[in-house]
Structure formats: C-alpha cells, structure tokens
Amino acid sequence: MSFYRRSNPVPPPPAAGRGPTRGPSQYAGRPNSSVPPGQAYQYGRPRGPPPGADQQLWAYFQSVDEDGLVLDPGAISPDELSKALVNGDWTPFDKDTVRMLMGLFDTDRSGTITFQEFVGLWKYIADWQKVFRHFDRDQSGSIDGTELAAALRQFGYSLSPSLLSLIEQKYASFPSAYGAPGGISFDRFVRACVVVKTLTEAFQKQDQDHDGWIQINYDDFMRIVLSAP
C-alpha cells in the first residue's frame, strides 16, 4: 500500500506540508548590510548564500537564524525553526510537528537545520500546502472529519470510521461546540498523515503474508509505536 497512488491528481509531498505558509514574496529577511552577497564573513566563514541559492529564501533563513552571529553560523535551532513556521491563521506550528520536521530534515543529526536542509524542508512544506488546500474543500483553513477521510482514502488508506474519528479527535487543533472535535490545522494535518503512513508501513513489515493480521511481542509493539513521529 503506497502513501500516494501514482494516479493521484494531488501533488504528493516528497518521500523524505501551514495551512498555508508564507510564500517567497513574503519572506521577512533582515537586511544583509552593505556587504554584497557572497562577500560577508563571520569568524572566517562565508556568510553569503551558497551558489545558486534562492536569494529570498536565503534572506528569510538569515532572518530566522537569530543566534547565527554567536553560536553556529548558517544553522537554525529547533526554537528558531518553530518561529519560522506558521499556519494560515499565523498560529505557530506545534512543538511535536516541529520535532517531526527536525527528525526528517536534520540529516547530519547535528540538532540544527542548515540552509541546504532548510531548502528541502521548505519544499516539503510547500508540497504539503498544495495537498492541504486541495482537501480543504470549504476553504476554512482547517480539515474536518469528512475532509480527513477523503484525504486518507485518496492516499490509499481505508480506515474504519472509529479509527478516523480517533485520528480526528487526536489531531484536532481546538474544540468546537458541544464537545465535537474542532478542525485540524495544517501543521497537525501533516503530522497526522505522516503518523498514519509510518505506522502502516511498520505494520506491513510485520504482516509478511499480507492478510491484515500480525502476531507481535510487547517490545516490538512498543518500538513501532514509539518510533512514530
């Protein structure tokens, strides 16, 4: 079972997502002083953009890298990444989603995100943004239970109504009237889909005869659950 079918008309995210994030024209990069790009240095290290880099994205990355002059030039911390990512209503990404993105894109396991890693992360979010907008049929800026079911079904996951309800309740961003689950914001929608994908793939590795049933010991079960984003 693949996460995205090849016939799926929705642009799939990379294999490695804000209700809509700020686009390149809205980067709030700080001024790069009077030093021409590529000629600024900090502690002997070049501070200009890498060759071929998107100038606007580099400027935004620099503006987010608040401690770059003191700690690790050219890398952003989880807290700085959290400030860089916002949903369509300008609420920040929740901490669990930021940690998930760090785990996906901190490829050198340094605990920070370099500019090259940030480029991949930014594209990943932009691709997820297209998916989110496609399934947010009422353009409310959040995903409700019906829209969630449609998204997971098109991704190739046939989940029972009780499981869909559980996912909706777990990832709802806020409560609505009468105790019903509220909508799922962009950041939590991405995390919900990644968790479903991760757990499904882990199950399929155990389900060697593909009958939908597995026998698993407690340690393996806990390992699968705890490895989910």
CSV table of C-alpha atoms in Angstrom, one decimal:
chain,number,residue,atom,x,y,z
A,1,MET,CA,0.0,0.0,0.0
A,2,SER,CA,1.6,3.2,-1.1
A,3,PHE,CA,1.1,6.6,0.6
A,4,TYR,CA,0.3,8.2,-2.7
A,5,ARG,CA,-1.1,6.5,-5.7
A,6,ARG,CA,0.6,7.4,-9.0
A,7,SER,CA,-2.8,8.2,-10.4
A,8,ASN,CA,-3.5,10.6,-7.6
A,9,PRO,CA,-4.0,14.1,-9.1
A,10,VAL,CA,-2.9,15.8,-5.9
A,11,PRO,CA,0.8,16.7,-6.0
A,12,PRO,CA,2.4,14.3,-3.5
A,13,PRO,CA,4.9,15.5,-0.9
A,14,PRO,CA,8.5,14.3,-1.2
A,15,ALA,CA,9.3,10.9,0.3
A,16,ALA,CA,11.7,12.2,2.9
A,17,GLY,CA,3.4,20.5,4.3
A,18,ARG,CA,0.8,25.8,7.2
A,19,GLY,CA,-2.3,25.8,6.1
A,20,PRO,CA,-0.7,27.9,4.0
A,21,THR,CA,2.7,29.2,4.8
A,22,ARG,CA,4.3,32.4,3.9
A,23,GLY,CA,5.4,32.4,0.3
A,24,PRO,CA,8.7,33.5,-1.1
A,25,SER,CA,7.4,37.0,-1.7
A,26,GLN,CA,6.6,37.4,2.0
A,27,TYR,CA,10.0,36.4,3.4
A,28,ALA,CA,10.9,38.8,6.2
A,29,GLY,CA,14.6,38.6,5.7
A,30,ARG,CA,16.7,41.1,7.6
A,31,PRO,CA,18.9,43.5,5.6
A,32,ASN,CA,22.2,42.0,4.6
A,33,SER,CA,24.1,45.2,5.4
A,34,SER,CA,26.1,47.0,2.7
A,35,VAL,CA,28.3,44.0,2.0
A,36,PRO,CA,27.5,42.4,-1.3
A,37,PRO,CA,26.1,38.8,-1.2
A,38,GLY,CA,28.8,36.2,-1.1
A,39,GLN,CA,31.4,38.6,0.4
A,40,ALA,CA,30.3,38.7,4.1
A,41,TYR,CA,32.3,36.7,6.5
A,42,GLN,CA,31.8,35.6,10.1
A,43,TYR,CA,34.7,34.1,12.0
A,44,GLY,CA,36.4,33.3,8.7
A,45,ARG,CA,33.4,31.5,7.3
A,46,PRO,CA,31.5,32.9,4.3
A,47,ARG,CA,28.1,34.4,5.2
A,48,GLY,CA,26.7,34.8,1.8
A,49,PRO,CA,24.2,32.5,0.1
A,50,PRO,CA,25.5,29.2,-1.4
A,51,PRO,CA,25.9,29.3,-5.2
A,52,GLY,CA,22.6,29.1,-7.0
A,53,ALA,CA,20.6,29.6,-3.8
A,54,ASP,CA,17.2,31.3,-3.8
A,55,GLN,CA,18.1,34.8,-2.7
A,56,GLN,CA,14.7,35.4,-1.0
A,57,LEU,CA,14.8,32.1,0.8
A,58,TRP,CA,18.4,32.7,2.0
A,59,ALA,CA,17.4,36.2,3.3
A,60,TYR,CA,14.5,34.6,5.2
A,61,PHE,CA,16.7,31.9,6.6
A,62,GLN,CA,19.2,34.5,7.8
A,63,SER,CA,16.4,36.4,9.5
A,64,VAL,CA,15.3,33.3,11.3
A,65,ASP,CA,18.9,32.4,12.3
A,66,GLU,CA,18.8,34.8,15.2
A,67,ASP,CA,21.9,33.5,17.1
A,68,GLY,CA,24.0,32.9,13.9
A,69,LEU,CA,26.4,35.6,15.0
A,70,VAL,CA,27.0,33.9,18.3
A,71,LEU,CA,26.6,30.2,18.0
A,72,ASP,CA,26.5,28.2,14.8
A,73,PRO,CA,26.6,30.4,11.7
A,74,GLY,CA,24.4,29.1,8.9
A,75,ALA,CA,22.2,26.8,11.0
A,76,ILE,CA,18.9,27.3,12.9
A,77,SER,CA,17.9,25.7,16.2
A,78,PRO,CA,14.5,23.9,16.8
A,79,ASP,CA,13.3,27.1,18.6
A,80,GLU,CA,14.2,29.2,15.6
A,81,LEU,CA,12.6,26.7,13.2
A,82,SER,CA,9.4,26.9,15.3
A,83,LYS,CA,9.3,30.7,14.9
A,84,ALA,CA,9.8,30.3,11.1
A,85,LEU,CA,6.8,28.1,10.5
A,86,VAL,CA,3.3,29.3,10.9
A,87,ASN,CA,-0.2,28.2,9.8
A,88,GLY,CA,-2.5,30.1,7.6
A,89,ASP,CA,-4.0,31.9,10.6
A,90,TRP,CA,-0.5,32.8,11.8
A,91,THR,CA,-0.5,30.4,14.7
A,92,PRO,CA,2.9,28.7,15.2
A,93,PHE,CA,3.4,25.1,14.3
A,94,ASP,CA,3.0,22.9,17.4
A,95,LYS,CA,6.2,21.6,19.0
A,96,ASP,CA,5.5,18.0,18.1
A,97,THR,CA,5.3,18.8,14.4
A,98,VAL,CA,8.5,20.9,14.6
A,99,ARG,CA,10.3,17.9,16.2
A,100,MET,CA,9.0,15.7,13.5
A,101,LEU,CA,10.3,18.0,10.8
A,102,MET,CA,13.7,18.2,12.6
A,103,GLY,CA,13.8,14.4,12.6
A,104,LEU,CA,13.1,14.3,8.8
A,105,PHE,CA,15.4,17.0,7.7
A,106,ASP,CA,18.3,17.2,10.2
A,107,THR,CA,20.2,14.7,8.0
A,108,ASP,CA,23.5,15.2,9.7
A,109,ARG,CA,21.9,14.8,13.2
A,110,SER,CA,23.5,18.0,14.4
A,111,GLY,CA,20.4,19.1,16.2
A,112,THR,CA,20.2,22.1,13.9
A,113,ILE,CA,19.0,22.8,10.4
A,114,THR,CA,21.5,24.0,7.8
A,115,PHE,CA,20.4,26.1,4.8
A,116,GLN,CA,20.6,23.1,2.5
A,117,GLU,CA,18.4,21.1,4.9
A,118,PHE,CA,16.1,24.1,5.2
A,119,VAL,CA,15.6,24.2,1.4
A,120,GLY,CA,14.4,20.6,1.4
A,121,LEU,CA,12.1,21.3,4.4
A,122,TRP,CA,10.7,24.4,2.7
A,123,LYS,CA,9.8,22.4,-0.4
A,124,TYR,CA,8.3,19.6,1.6
A,125,ILE,CA,6.0,22.1,3.3
A,126,ALA,CA,5.1,23.8,0.1
A,127,ASP,CA,4.1,20.5,-1.4
A,128,TRP,CA,2.0,19.6,1.6
A,129,GLN,CA,0.4,23.1,1.4
A,130,LYS,CA,-0.9,22.1,-2.1
A,131,VAL,CA,-2.3,18.9,-0.7
A,132,PHE,CA,-3.9,20.7,2.3
A,133,ARG,CA,-5.6,23.3,0.0
A,134,HIS,CA,-6.9,20.5,-2.2
A,135,PHE,CA,-8.7,18.7,0.6
A,136,ASP,CA,-9.8,21.8,2.5
A,137,ARG,CA,-12.9,21.9,0.3
A,138,ASP,CA,-14.8,24.6,2.3
A,139,GLN,CA,-11.6,26.8,2.4
A,140,SER,CA,-12.0,27.1,6.2
A,141,GLY,CA,-8.3,26.9,6.8
A,142,SER,CA,-8.7,23.6,8.7
A,143,ILE,CA,-9.5,19.9,7.9
A,144,ASP,CA,-12.7,18.4,9.3
A,145,GLY,CA,-13.6,14.8,9.6
A,146,THR,CA,-15.1,14.4,6.2
A,147,GLU,CA,-12.1,16.1,4.5
A,148,LEU,CA,-9.7,13.9,6.5
A,149,ALA,CA,-11.4,10.8,5.5
A,150,ALA,CA,-11.3,11.9,1.8
A,151,ALA,CA,-7.6,12.7,2.1
A,152,LEU,CA,-6.6,9.4,3.7
A,153,ARG,CA,-8.8,7.4,1.3
A,154,GLN,CA,-7.1,9.1,-1.7
A,155,PHE,CA,-3.7,8.4,-0.2
A,156,GLY,CA,-4.6,4.7,-0.2
A,157,TYR,CA,-5.7,4.2,3.4
A,158,SER,CA,-9.1,2.6,4.0
A,159,LEU,CA,-9.6,3.2,7.7
A,160,SER,CA,-12.7,2.3,9.7
A,161,PRO,CA,-15.0,5.1,10.9
A,162,SER,CA,-13.9,4.6,14.5
A,163,LEU,CA,-10.2,5.0,13.6
A,164,LEU,CA,-10.9,8.1,11.5
A,165,SER,CA,-12.8,9.5,14.5
A,166,LEU,CA,-9.9,8.8,16.8
A,167,ILE,CA,-7.4,10.5,14.4
A,168,GLU,CA,-9.7,13.5,14.1
A,169,GLN,CA,-10.0,13.8,17.9
A,170,LYS,CA,-6.3,13.3,18.5
A,171,TYR,CA,-5.1,15.9,16.0
A,172,ALA,CA,-8.0,18.5,16.2
A,173,SER,CA,-6.4,21.9,16.8
A,174,PHE,CA,-9.2,23.2,19.1
A,175,PRO,CA,-12.5,22.1,20.5
A,176,SER,CA,-15.7,23.1,18.8
A,177,ALA,CA,-19.2,23.5,20.2
A,178,TYR,CA,-20.9,20.6,22.0
A,179,GLY,CA,-17.7,18.8,22.6
A,180,ALA,CA,-17.2,17.8,19.0
A,181,PRO,CA,-13.6,17.8,17.7
A,182,GLY,CA,-12.5,21.1,16.0
A,183,GLY,CA,-10.7,21.4,12.7
A,184,ILE,CA,-7.2,20.1,12.1
A,185,SER,CA,-4.8,22.8,11.3
A,186,PHE,CA,-2.2,22.5,8.6
A,187,ASP,CA,0.7,21.5,10.8
A,188,ARG,CA,-1.3,18.8,12.6
A,189,PHE,CA,-2.7,17.5,9.4
A,190,VAL,CA,0.8,16.9,8.1
A,191,ARG,CA,1.7,15.1,11.3
A,192,ALA,CA,-1.4,13.0,11.3
A,193,CYS,CA,-0.8,11.8,7.7
A,194,VAL,CA,2.9,11.1,8.4
A,195,VAL,CA,2.0,9.1,11.5
A,196,VAL,CA,-0.6,7.0,9.6
A,197,LYS,CA,2.0,6.4,6.9
A,198,THR,CA,4.7,5.5,9.4
A,199,LEU,CA,2.6,3.1,11.4
A,200,THR,CA,1.1,1.5,8.3
A,201,GLU,CA,4.5,0.8,6.9
A,202,ALA,CA,5.7,-0.6,10.2
A,203,PHE,CA,2.6,-2.9,10.3
A,204,GLN,CA,3.2,-4.1,6.7
A,205,LYS,CA,6.7,-5.1,7.5
A,206,GLN,CA,5.4,-7.5,10.2
A,207,ASP,CA,2.4,-8.6,8.0
A,208,GLN,CA,4.5,-10.9,5.8
A,209,ASP,CA,1.6,-12.9,4.4
A,210,HIS,CA,-0.4,-9.7,3.8
A,211,ASP,CA,-3.6,-10.9,5.5
A,212,GLY,CA,-4.1,-7.9,7.7
A,213,TRP,CA,-3.1,-9.7,10.9
A,214,ILE,CA,0.1,-9.9,12.8
A,215,GLN,CA,1.5,-11.6,15.9
A,216,ILE,CA,3.8,-9.3,17.7
A,217,ASN,CA,5.5,-9.2,21.1
A,218,TYR,CA,5.3,-6.3,23.5
A,219,ASP,CA,8.8,-5.0,22.8
A,220,ASP,CA,8.3,-4.9,19.1
A,221,PHE,CA,4.9,-3.2,19.6
A,222,MET,CA,6.3,-0.5,21.8
A,223,ARG,CA,9.2,0.0,19.3
A,224,ILE,CA,6.7,0.6,16.5
A,225,VAL,CA,4.6,3.0,18.5
A,226,LEU,CA,7.4,5.0,20.0
A,227,SER,CA,9.2,5.3,16.6
A,228,ALA,CA,6.2,7.1,15.1
A,229,PRO,CA,6.7,10.9,14.7
